[in-house]
Amino acid sequence: MEDSEARWTADQVLALAPDAASRTAGARLAAPAPWSGTGATARAVWGLCAGSGSRPYQTVVDLSGPAFACSCPSRKFPCKHALGLLLLWSSGDGRPAAEGAAAPEWAEEWISARRKQAEAAPAAVSGPGQGPAAAGQDAARKRAERRAVRVEGGAAELEQRLTDLLRGGLAGSDRAGYQAWDEIAARMVDAQAPGLASRVRELGTVAVSGGDWPSRMLEETGLLHLLARGFLGRQRLPAPLAETVRTRVGFTVDSAEVLAGPLIRAQWLVLAQYDTADERLTTRRIWLYDGVAERFALVLSFGAAGRAPELTLPVGTVLDAEVAFHPAAVPLRAVLGTRYGTGLPERAPSGTAVGPALDSYGTALADDPWLDAWPVLLTDVVPLPGRDRWHLADAGTDAALPLLGTDHWRLAAISGGRPVTLFAEAGATGLRPLAGWTRASPRPIAL
Amino acid sequence: MDIGWDDLVGSALLGTERRRPSGVVGDAEEAAAGLLDAAAAGVVRRRAGLRPGVAGERPAVAVADGRAELPDAARQRLGTLLSDRSAGSGGHRRGSAPNLAELLPQWLAAAREEGYAAPPEMLPALLDAARARTDLRADALAFAGPRGHWLATLNPDWRYALRAGSGAVAGPEPEGPEQVERLWEEGLFAERVALLTRLRLTAPDTALELLVATWKSERAEDRLMFLDSLRTGLSAADEPFLEQALADRSRNVRATAAELLSALPESALAARMAGRARSCVSLGPDGIVVEAPYECDAAMERDGVAPRPPNGRGERAWWLGQLVDAAPLSTWPARFGGRTPEQIIALPVLDDWQPDLHASWCRAAVRQRDAGWARALLGPPPAAAAPLAAVGDPAKLLSILPEAERAEWVAAFIAAHGLSEAFQMLGVCAVPWAAPLGRAVVDALDIARDAGSYPWSFSGVMGLAERCLDPAAAAQVAALAGGGEEPPDSAPGATAYWGEAFQRLSSTLGLRAAMLGELRSG
């Protein structure tokens, strides 16, 4: 457990930054000059950074979280000092403490407090008392029943709205604005069905997205209808599909509960990590891949708006770790359990041609029609730049798929017109490239 | 139930009260539910049944890059430098952190010199950086290599990288004389200039042959650019062609040909100019006597002498200047009884002609790259008390001296006169600065601090020092960063700012040493 955390690369450190300004500020502090008393063990890095005040800031990072602490007044998280310290460490300039050397008192205090917390946490989950817990479980079941009733009410109301919509016709929806949709979405929030609410809001944007919007809108309306009907009839569904429906409607399962289920220990290669943000939440998606079982896992981590989610897994490292999948018809989302160590990949994974990849997406859709991002590994594919639309073509056949977006220059650059191996998310409108491999190296390159 | 998708969309648009998809029955409400069911089945079928499209045109394959891969640490460093590139332009005070934007040019130059290939995934950021900063282009594009050139052909934003003059030397080299000839005859103007420039480095005669072959059919402005590229690898072999170009239709072409010929001291034009100059400048009993020409005849014009002076200059002085500029400097020791350049410069010049004559010699020394004359014209670095009366452009004269001598001269100059006049001279010194020069600059900064001025009055020199000071000087700088009483008459807060400025300088130097070490360790 204490064995070496691989030194992170600058990219991985910069990925932690909450915004561009922090990245820049952090990079500027990545020089030895302002730092003193720096040191590192396998688990933590620390140092004193001279700032504008008379006392230097005390900065310490727990690499296993990672988690950060700094005595500076910044409300950004992690602050520029933590980023600078990590960058310095990643470049090998950090004057790491000799093996076994102890951290200064102020750093050691925080590190050991965190470690105690981490050890205490699982105990709290696995050690329920008898009486109060039983009563608690009882109350929890009652709460769950009450919520199910409310969500059913919401789903039924949504069904009515959708039927009314199709009686009157979609024509004109592109000029009607968001208001009607926002109102229905608000009703779904009231009904404790956030999954339905966000799909309803999405419908409002599809209506004004131009082009062939009626077709796309009917697609989304059909899927929403399928979801609402699926929830209302969930008792008749096979258990995994019912779980998928519950998840899509907006029910969540505690990580601890998922971890209490079956655990899969494997060598998980970190394929990709990227963030998406809306006004309330930053969502980090981390794709893991077990090359032996050819199995993907998607780990999500969340941060309040403007903050980077806490979990960071360096792309290109291999985690010896336990993973537990959320129950679903197509198990993808997973929770990361115990980590035993990290390493580096020995070879690039092998994937398929374009055709079979698309087939796997089709098969997965049959099990989970609401699937919006299906992981695919493609071997021997060539990116084809285009002014409006890029494509990805098989090196050996004529088959090609569209790529989402128009900036795939990193992908083009690593290809140089030659076949590459690619990891991407497949969706209904195209592929989103996330990592690529050249022949030269087993290390994935984040795209 | 297998209803066509278009049928479903049509009914959905109009509403089931007006139109129903075929096969859907019941009242409007039931039909709406039926339509939704069919749509749900339809969308899954549509998406699950997606077929690959047919690939369009494939890009050409990039030429292989045989250079070595960057060491890991250097690759990470480049990532950091590129991610900070937007920051350097901000006008705000930078505090004590090093300025990474200043380091990128040097990193690129070093990586290019070490012969590494650019990591492909960083090429887009690199090309973007070089697009925004022209000072990076030559090294960035050379480092980007054939893969970078290949990318630039695909993205209009990077088209600059294909143009000559922006340092686009990275294109695939044409192989064999046939390909060269074809590129010369059929290529775009930019490609042709690039080809000519490239050839002049390795096979100047071949380049000249190409140019001669098509010279008559080229447009005047193109002729000028082509002629200009002969500067590289200029030799006596170019003389016949240049002599011919003296009769060109275009005045600019004629002037450039004359200028190039005058840089060849053995050329016939240089000899003609020497004859004319000699007849104007002679040695009398009291010193040098100047008798400027009374007219600019057709032969002078043909040799590139511009007949019309700019506003405010007398025409005779104007003509004289051009004759002396173009005359080989070897003319003068012979003219003045075997005197050395130093002795000639020490001679008095009668009737106020000295400034004109000496300025002309300076220009001639620069054009003919004559270190002996440059040294004589510069003289020893002026002493502290002496007034600064620069002859010509000292920075240009310095650039002709050997590196060590240049650094010594500038060091002595700074020790006597401080930094305020030294910026351009520092700019022509070899990087990293020689130890005595670096010491002189740091000492001068220290003196400026003690004199109570603000550090930003010296931001130009500070910026140069970040790029040019030898990292070995970091210790000397770091010592200054810590210390210093606030001098009694200093500007408020200046000491703290100086502390920051020195700290930034020393940490930048540290970074520079580290980054060069990473590149050289591989």
mmCIF file of C-alpha atoms in Angstrom, chain B residues 193-517:
data_model
loop_
_atom_site.group_PDB
_atom_site.id
_atom_site.type_symbol
_atom_site.label_atom_id
_atom_site.label_comp_id
_atom_site.label_asym_id
_atom_site.label_seq_id
_atom_site.Cartn_x
_atom_site.Cartn_y
_atom_site.Cartn_z
ATOM 1 C CA VAL B 193 11.934 31.493 -52.422
ATOM 2 C CA ALA B 194 12.228 28.814 -49.739
ATOM 3 C CA LEU B 195 13.888 26.465 -52.201
ATOM 4 C CA LEU B 196 16.340 29.117 -53.332
ATOM 5 C CA THR B 197 17.217 30.091 -49.771
ATOM 6 C CA ARG B 198 17.707 26.469 -48.810
ATOM 7 C CA LEU B 199 19.876 25.703 -51.802
ATOM 8 C CA ARG B 200 22.057 28.734 -51.189
ATOM 9 C CA LEU B 201 23.092 27.154 -47.899
ATOM 10 C CA THR B 202 24.291 23.918 -49.434
ATOM 11 C CA ALA B 203 24.812 24.398 -53.179
ATOM 12 C CA PRO B 204 24.970 28.125 -53.974
ATOM 13 C CA ASP B 205 25.981 27.530 -57.597
ATOM 14 C CA THR B 206 22.985 25.309 -58.308
ATOM 15 C CA ALA B 207 20.711 27.965 -56.847
ATOM 16 C CA LEU B 208 22.296 30.602 -59.065
ATOM 17 C CA GLU B 209 21.861 28.394 -62.141
ATOM 18 C CA LEU B 210 18.165 27.973 -61.413
ATOM 19 C CA LEU B 211 17.728 31.690 -61.019
ATOM 20 C CA VAL B 212 19.657 32.570 -64.181
ATOM 21 C CA ALA B 213 17.591 30.115 -66.211
ATOM 22 C CA THR B 214 14.266 31.823 -65.514
ATOM 23 C CA TRP B 215 15.460 35.328 -64.624
ATOM 24 C CA LYS B 216 14.146 37.093 -67.708
ATOM 25 C CA SER B 217 10.597 35.808 -67.290
ATOM 26 C CA GLU B 218 10.218 36.683 -63.590
ATOM 27 C CA ARG B 219 8.143 39.655 -62.438
ATOM 28 C CA ALA B 220 10.034 42.653 -61.056
ATOM 29 C CA GLU B 221 8.934 42.234 -57.420
ATOM 30 C CA ASP B 222 9.742 38.522 -57.581
ATOM 31 C CA ARG B 223 13.150 39.294 -59.074
ATOM 32 C CA LEU B 224 13.859 41.530 -56.096
ATOM 33 C CA MET B 225 13.023 38.789 -53.582
ATOM 34 C CA PHE B 226 15.023 36.171 -55.472
ATOM 35 C CA LEU B 227 17.986 38.496 -55.741
ATOM 36 C CA ASP B 228 17.764 39.177 -52.027
ATOM 37 C CA SER B 229 18.094 35.479 -51.267
ATOM 38 C CA LEU B 230 21.546 35.512 -52.895
ATOM 39 C CA ARG B 231 22.844 37.249 -49.766
ATOM 40 C CA THR B 232 23.139 33.751 -48.363
ATOM 41 C CA GLY B 233 26.282 32.157 -49.712
ATOM 42 C CA LEU B 234 27.336 35.241 -51.694
ATOM 43 C CA SER B 235 30.630 34.735 -53.546
ATOM 44 C CA ALA B 236 32.678 35.884 -56.504
ATOM 45 C CA ALA B 237 30.872 33.283 -58.612
ATOM 46 C CA ASP B 238 27.757 35.441 -58.426
ATOM 47 C CA GLU B 239 29.487 38.493 -59.847
ATOM 48 C CA PRO B 240 28.765 38.091 -63.581
ATOM 49 C CA PHE B 241 25.090 37.612 -62.908
ATOM 50 C CA LEU B 242 24.951 40.572 -60.513
ATOM 51 C CA GLU B 243 26.809 42.781 -63.026
ATOM 52 C CA GLN B 244 24.112 41.904 -65.535
ATOM 53 C CA ALA B 245 21.400 42.721 -63.000
ATOM 54 C CA LEU B 246 22.865 46.253 -62.732
ATOM 55 C CA ALA B 247 21.119 46.892 -66.056
ATOM 56 C CA ASP B 248 17.764 45.579 -64.819
ATOM 57 C CA ARG B 249 14.553 47.428 -65.702
ATOM 58 C CA SER B 250 13.621 47.774 -62.048
ATOM 59 C CA ARG B 251 15.419 50.390 -59.980
ATOM 60 C CA ASN B 252 15.101 48.344 -56.771
ATOM 61 C CA VAL B 253 16.655 45.323 -58.439
ATOM 62 C CA ARG B 254 19.535 47.480 -59.699
ATOM 63 C CA ALA B 255 20.151 48.955 -56.255
ATOM 64 C CA THR B 256 20.134 45.522 -54.593
ATOM 65 C CA ALA B 257 22.525 44.116 -57.193
ATOM 66 C CA ALA B 258 24.880 47.028 -56.580
ATOM 67 C CA GLU B 259 24.714 46.524 -52.845
ATOM 68 C CA LEU B 260 25.500 42.834 -53.165
ATOM 69 C CA LEU B 261 28.439 43.563 -55.488
ATOM 70 C CA SER B 262 29.858 46.114 -53.132
ATOM 71 C CA ALA B 263 29.903 43.430 -50.439
ATOM 72 C CA LEU B 264 32.326 41.543 -52.734
ATOM 73 C CA PRO B 265 35.523 43.601 -52.354
ATOM 74 C CA GLU B 266 37.088 41.840 -55.354
ATOM 75 C CA SER B 267 34.275 42.704 -57.727
ATOM 76 C CA ALA B 268 34.635 45.054 -60.671
ATOM 77 C CA LEU B 269 31.932 47.263 -59.225
ATOM 78 C CA ALA B 270 33.829 47.532 -55.957
ATOM 79 C CA ALA B 271 36.928 48.504 -57.952
ATOM 80 C CA ARG B 272 34.998 51.191 -59.858
ATOM 81 C CA MET B 273 33.577 52.559 -56.616
ATOM 82 C CA ALA B 274 37.056 52.490 -55.056
ATOM 83 C CA GLY B 275 38.351 54.567 -57.963
ATOM 84 C CA ARG B 276 35.605 57.137 -57.539
ATOM 85 C CA ALA B 277 35.994 57.273 -53.759
ATOM 86 C CA ARG B 278 39.754 57.643 -54.064
ATOM 87 C CA SER B 279 39.359 60.660 -56.320
ATOM 88 C CA CYS B 280 37.200 62.344 -53.666
ATOM 89 C CA VAL B 281 39.279 61.618 -50.561
ATOM 90 C CA SER B 282 42.964 62.443 -50.298
ATOM 91 C CA LEU B 283 45.602 63.170 -47.698
ATOM 92 C CA GLY B 284 46.818 66.761 -47.439
ATOM 93 C CA PRO B 285 49.456 68.214 -45.110
ATOM 94 C CA ASP B 286 46.816 69.109 -42.448
ATOM 95 C CA GLY B 287 44.758 65.967 -42.667
ATOM 96 C CA ILE B 288 42.210 64.257 -44.887
ATOM 97 C CA VAL B 289 40.847 66.462 -47.656
ATOM 98 C CA VAL B 290 37.408 65.641 -49.025
ATOM 99 C CA GLU B 291 36.262 66.824 -52.394
ATOM 100 C CA ALA B 292 32.728 65.490 -52.835
ATOM 101 C CA PRO B 293 31.537 64.668 -56.362
ATOM 102 C CA TYR B 294 29.966 67.484 -58.354
ATOM 103 C CA GLU B 295 27.614 65.315 -60.323
ATOM 104 C CA CYS B 296 26.108 61.869 -60.367
ATOM 105 C CA ASP B 297 26.816 60.641 -63.867
ATOM 106 C CA ALA B 298 25.130 57.786 -65.729
ATOM 107 C CA ALA B 299 27.935 55.343 -64.881
ATOM 108 C CA MET B 300 27.517 56.066 -61.151
ATOM 109 C CA GLU B 301 23.782 55.592 -61.442
ATOM 110 C CA ARG B 302 24.316 52.308 -63.210
ATOM 111 C CA ASP B 303 26.507 51.191 -60.275
ATOM 112 C CA GLY B 304 23.611 51.797 -57.907
ATOM 113 C CA VAL B 305 24.235 55.348 -56.713
ATOM 114 C CA ALA B 306 20.867 56.962 -55.989
ATOM 115 C CA PRO B 307 20.946 60.438 -57.520
ATOM 116 C CA ARG B 308 18.318 62.090 -55.300
ATOM 117 C CA PRO B 309 19.161 62.724 -51.635
ATOM 118 C CA PRO B 310 16.483 62.421 -48.970
ATOM 119 C CA ASN B 311 15.059 65.710 -47.714
ATOM 120 C CA GLY B 312 17.495 67.804 -45.772
ATOM 121 C CA ARG B 313 20.704 66.334 -47.157
ATOM 122 C CA GLY B 314 22.964 68.017 -49.646
ATOM 123 C CA GLU B 315 23.320 66.031 -52.823
ATOM 124 C CA ARG B 316 27.111 66.124 -52.931
ATOM 125 C CA ALA B 317 27.424 64.701 -49.422
ATOM 126 C CA TRP B 318 24.791 62.105 -50.338
ATOM 127 C CA TRP B 319 26.758 60.955 -53.390
ATOM 128 C CA LEU B 320 30.047 60.902 -51.487
ATOM 129 C CA GLY B 321 28.490 58.755 -48.771
ATOM 130 C CA GLN B 322 27.322 56.172 -51.269
ATOM 131 C CA LEU B 323 30.724 55.997 -52.962
ATOM 132 C CA VAL B 324 32.584 55.461 -49.685
ATOM 133 C CA ASP B 325 29.970 52.968 -48.441
ATOM 134 C CA ALA B 326 30.537 50.810 -51.488
ATOM 135 C CA ALA B 327 34.307 51.122 -51.802
ATOM 136 C CA PRO B 328 36.339 48.232 -50.362
ATOM 137 C CA LEU B 329 37.948 49.285 -47.084
ATOM 138 C CA SER B 330 41.262 47.972 -48.371
ATOM 139 C CA THR B 331 41.283 51.095 -50.554
ATOM 140 C CA TRP B 332 42.199 53.354 -47.627
ATOM 141 C CA PRO B 333 45.426 52.051 -46.140
ATOM 142 C CA ALA B 334 46.857 52.185 -49.672
ATOM 143 C CA ARG B 335 45.502 55.682 -50.154
ATOM 144 C CA PHE B 336 46.934 56.927 -46.851
ATOM 145 C CA GLY B 337 50.490 55.735 -47.029
ATOM 146 C CA GLY B 338 50.073 52.307 -45.482
ATOM 147 C CA ARG B 339 48.461 53.546 -42.287
ATOM 148 C CA THR B 340 46.392 51.116 -40.197
ATOM 149 C CA PRO B 341 42.656 51.664 -39.789
ATOM 150 C CA GLU B 342 43.287 53.033 -36.278
ATOM 151 C CA GLN B 343 45.778 55.563 -37.627
ATOM 152 C CA ILE B 344 43.451 56.548 -40.456
ATOM 153 C CA ILE B 345 40.580 57.157 -38.088
ATOM 154 C CA ALA B 346 42.819 59.275 -35.885
ATOM 155 C CA LEU B 347 43.659 61.578 -38.812
ATOM 156 C CA PRO B 348 41.958 64.972 -38.731
ATOM 157 C CA VAL B 349 39.364 65.503 -41.465
ATOM 158 C CA LEU B 350 39.157 69.021 -42.885
ATOM 159 C CA ASP B 351 36.071 71.161 -43.459
ATOM 160 C CA ASP B 352 33.660 69.271 -41.161
ATOM 161 C CA TRP B 353 33.590 66.151 -43.344
ATOM 162 C CA GLN B 354 34.530 63.881 -40.458
ATOM 163 C CA PRO B 355 31.027 62.758 -39.384
ATOM 164 C CA ASP B 356 30.053 61.895 -42.960
ATOM 165 C CA LEU B 357 33.271 60.073 -43.737
ATOM 166 C CA HIS B 358 33.379 58.064 -40.501
ATOM 167 C CA ALA B 359 29.689 57.121 -40.749
ATOM 168 C CA SER B 360 30.338 55.823 -44.256
ATOM 169 C CA TRP B 361 33.283 53.743 -43.051
ATOM 170 C CA CYS B 362 31.056 52.280 -40.358
ATOM 171 C CA ARG B 363 28.466 51.226 -42.925
ATOM 172 C CA ALA B 364 31.215 49.808 -45.147
ATOM 173 C CA ALA B 365 32.703 47.843 -42.241
ATOM 174 C CA VAL B 366 29.306 46.333 -41.473
ATOM 175 C CA ARG B 367 28.547 45.529 -45.108
ATOM 176 C CA GLN B 368 31.978 43.994 -45.730
ATOM 177 C CA ARG B 369 32.073 42.400 -42.268
ATOM 178 C CA ASP B 370 35.551 43.815 -41.664
ATOM 179 C CA ALA B 371 36.451 43.187 -38.022
ATOM 180 C CA GLY B 372 39.669 45.233 -38.168
ATOM 181 C CA TRP B 373 37.842 48.366 -39.252
ATOM 182 C CA ALA B 374 34.924 47.710 -36.900
ATOM 183 C CA ARG B 375 37.368 47.471 -33.991
ATOM 184 C CA ALA B 376 39.108 50.678 -35.058
ATOM 185 C CA LEU B 377 35.862 52.571 -35.508
ATOM 186 C CA LEU B 378 34.485 51.455 -32.148
ATOM 187 C CA GLY B 379 37.716 52.333 -30.382
ATOM 188 C CA PRO B 380 38.201 51.302 -26.789
ATOM 189 C CA PRO B 381 34.999 51.441 -24.685
ATOM 190 C CA PRO B 382 34.545 55.107 -23.702
ATOM 191 C CA ALA B 383 35.721 55.903 -20.186
ATOM 192 C CA ALA B 384 33.242 56.790 -17.461
ATOM 193 C CA ALA B 385 33.652 60.543 -17.640
ATOM 194 C CA ALA B 386 33.833 60.749 -21.430
ATOM 195 C CA PRO B 387 30.752 61.939 -23.257
ATOM 196 C CA LEU B 388 29.048 59.345 -25.451
ATOM 197 C CA ALA B 389 29.554 60.349 -29.035
ATOM 198 C CA ALA B 390 28.791 57.179 -30.902
ATOM 199 C CA VAL B 391 30.031 56.854 -34.452
ATOM 200 C CA GLY B 392 27.607 54.925 -36.622
ATOM 201 C CA ASP B 393 25.694 52.179 -34.896
ATOM 202 C CA PRO B 394 27.879 50.569 -32.210
ATOM 203 C CA ALA B 395 25.608 47.519 -31.932
ATOM 204 C CA LYS B 396 26.095 46.766 -35.619
ATOM 205 C CA LEU B 397 29.843 47.276 -35.452
ATOM 206 C CA LEU B 398 30.013 45.053 -32.384
ATOM 207 C CA SER B 399 28.193 42.269 -34.172
ATOM 208 C CA ILE B 400 31.196 41.919 -36.492
ATOM 209 C CA LEU B 401 33.742 41.439 -33.700
ATOM 210 C CA PRO B 402 34.550 37.951 -32.380
ATOM 211 C CA GLU B 403 32.181 36.892 -29.584
ATOM 212 C CA ALA B 404 34.614 37.142 -26.705
ATOM 213 C CA GLU B 405 35.854 40.566 -27.770
ATOM 214 C CA ARG B 406 32.275 41.773 -28.201
ATOM 215 C CA ALA B 407 31.331 40.662 -24.686
ATOM 216 C CA GLU B 408 34.430 42.273 -23.199
ATOM 217 C CA TRP B 409 33.796 45.577 -24.953
ATOM 218 C CA VAL B 410 30.165 45.705 -23.805
ATOM 219 C CA ALA B 411 31.131 44.696 -20.265
ATOM 220 C CA ALA B 412 33.614 47.552 -20.105
ATOM 221 C CA PHE B 413 31.052 49.915 -21.580
ATOM 222 C CA ILE B 414 28.428 48.962 -18.988
ATOM 223 C CA ALA B 415 30.922 49.252 -16.152
ATOM 224 C CA ALA B 416 31.586 52.847 -17.259
ATOM 225 C CA HIS B 417 28.152 53.999 -18.403
ATOM 226 C CA GLY B 418 25.530 51.767 -16.830
ATOM 227 C CA LEU B 419 22.704 50.080 -18.627
ATOM 228 C CA SER B 420 20.631 52.860 -20.084
ATOM 229 C CA GLU B 421 22.521 52.982 -23.418
ATOM 230 C CA ALA B 422 23.487 49.326 -23.497
ATOM 231 C CA PHE B 423 20.273 47.562 -24.439
ATOM 232 C CA GLN B 424 20.964 47.164 -28.150
ATOM 233 C CA MET B 425 24.587 46.251 -27.587
ATOM 234 C CA LEU B 426 23.504 43.507 -25.189
ATOM 235 C CA GLY B 427 21.151 42.276 -27.875
ATOM 236 C CA VAL B 428 24.044 41.445 -30.216
ATOM 237 C CA CYS B 429 26.105 39.584 -27.613
ATOM 238 C CA ALA B 430 26.355 35.805 -27.802
ATOM 239 C CA VAL B 431 24.080 33.774 -25.511
ATOM 240 C CA PRO B 432 24.734 32.779 -22.803
ATOM 241 C CA TRP B 433 26.605 35.908 -21.870
ATOM 242 C CA ALA B 434 30.282 35.455 -21.101
ATOM 243 C CA ALA B 435 31.069 35.601 -17.386
ATOM 244 C CA PRO B 436 32.582 39.129 -17.319
ATOM 245 C CA LEU B 437 29.627 40.514 -19.244
ATOM 246 C CA GLY B 438 27.077 38.819 -16.975
ATOM 247 C CA ARG B 439 28.897 40.168 -13.931
ATOM 248 C CA ALA B 440 28.907 43.665 -15.385
ATOM 249 C CA VAL B 441 25.149 43.550 -16.018
ATOM 250 C CA VAL B 442 24.302 42.238 -12.554
ATOM 251 C CA ASP B 443 26.625 44.773 -10.926
ATOM 252 C CA ALA B 444 24.993 47.549 -12.907
ATOM 253 C CA LEU B 445 21.551 46.412 -11.792
ATOM 254 C CA ASP B 446 22.766 46.364 -8.214
ATOM 255 C CA ILE B 447 24.108 49.914 -8.609
ATOM 256 C CA ALA B 448 20.785 51.020 -10.104
ATOM 257 C CA ARG B 449 19.004 49.611 -7.090
ATOM 258 C CA ASP B 450 21.309 51.416 -4.699
ATOM 259 C CA ALA B 451 20.673 54.590 -6.639
ATOM 260 C CA GLY B 452 17.017 54.256 -5.687
ATOM 261 C CA SER B 453 15.386 53.761 -9.068
ATOM 262 C CA TYR B 454 12.491 51.390 -9.689
ATOM 263 C CA PRO B 455 13.300 48.026 -11.270
ATOM 264 C CA TRP B 456 10.818 48.456 -14.094
ATOM 265 C CA SER B 457 12.981 51.192 -15.541
ATOM 266 C CA PHE B 458 15.266 48.268 -16.365
ATOM 267 C CA SER B 459 12.641 45.749 -17.428
ATOM 268 C CA GLY B 460 14.115 45.528 -20.925
ATOM 269 C CA VAL B 461 17.525 44.538 -19.596
ATOM 270 C CA MET B 462 15.932 42.263 -16.989
ATOM 271 C CA GLY B 463 14.052 40.455 -19.750
ATOM 272 C CA LEU B 464 17.255 40.050 -21.739
ATOM 273 C CA ALA B 465 19.075 38.811 -18.660
ATOM 274 C CA GLU B 466 16.392 36.169 -18.086
ATOM 275 C CA ARG B 467 17.132 34.801 -21.529
ATOM 276 C CA CYS B 468 20.854 35.453 -21.850
ATOM 277 C CA LEU B 469 22.559 35.403 -18.461
ATOM 278 C CA ASP B 470 24.564 32.270 -17.830
ATOM 279 C CA PRO B 471 22.713 30.101 -15.276
ATOM 280 C CA ALA B 472 26.006 29.958 -13.379
ATOM 281 C CA ALA B 473 25.331 33.575 -12.404
ATOM 282 C CA ALA B 474 22.195 32.513 -10.498
ATOM 283 C CA ALA B 475 24.055 32.472 -7.198
ATOM 284 C CA GLN B 476 25.256 36.033 -7.611
ATOM 285 C CA VAL B 477 21.705 37.144 -8.405
ATOM 286 C CA ALA B 478 20.157 35.163 -5.567
ATOM 287 C CA ALA B 479 22.480 36.908 -3.115
ATOM 288 C CA LEU B 480 21.103 40.241 -4.302
ATOM 289 C CA ALA B 481 17.507 39.043 -4.015
ATOM 290 C CA GLY B 482 17.748 38.627 -0.283
ATOM 291 C CA GLY B 483 19.791 41.577 0.853
ATOM 292 C CA GLY B 484 19.697 45.293 0.769
ATOM 293 C CA GLU B 485 18.851 48.029 3.205
ATOM 294 C CA GLU B 486 16.367 50.530 1.865
ATOM 295 C CA PRO B 487 18.651 53.340 0.698
ATOM 296 C CA PRO B 488 17.663 56.667 2.340
ATOM 297 C CA ASP B 489 16.735 58.426 -0.874
ATOM 298 C CA SER B 490 15.142 55.505 -2.711
ATOM 299 C CA ALA B 491 11.647 55.519 -4.146
ATOM 300 C CA PRO B 492 9.064 54.078 -1.760
ATOM 301 C CA GLY B 493 8.806 50.321 -1.903
ATOM 302 C CA ALA B 494 11.596 50.042 -4.438
ATOM 303 C CA THR B 495 13.608 47.647 -2.303
ATOM 304 C CA ALA B 496 10.820 45.090 -2.166
ATOM 305 C CA TYR B 497 10.289 45.335 -5.902
ATOM 306 C CA TRP B 498 13.986 44.883 -6.542
ATOM 307 C CA GLY B 499 13.983 41.871 -4.243
ATOM 308 C CA GLU B 500 11.193 40.378 -6.307
ATOM 309 C CA ALA B 501 12.856 41.232 -9.590
ATOM 310 C CA PHE B 502 16.130 39.607 -8.539
ATOM 311 C CA GLN B 503 14.309 36.597 -7.172
ATOM 312 C CA ARG B 504 12.445 36.206 -10.445
ATOM 313 C CA LEU B 505 15.680 36.517 -12.366
ATOM 314 C CA SER B 506 17.412 33.926 -10.230
ATOM 315 C CA SER B 507 14.529 31.457 -10.396
ATOM 316 C CA THR B 508 14.270 31.918 -14.162
ATOM 317 C CA LEU B 509 17.978 31.172 -14.428
ATOM 318 C CA GLY B 510 17.505 28.063 -12.304
ATOM 319 C CA LEU B 511 14.679 26.920 -14.547
ATOM 320 C CA ARG B 512 16.755 27.596 -17.609
ATOM 321 C CA ALA B 513 19.611 25.520 -16.272
ATOM 322 C CA ALA B 514 17.178 22.714 -15.430
ATOM 323 C CA MET B 515 15.483 22.763 -18.790
ATOM 324 C CA LEU B 516 18.716 22.805 -20.759
ATOM 325 C CA GLY B 517 19.968 19.990 -18.561
#
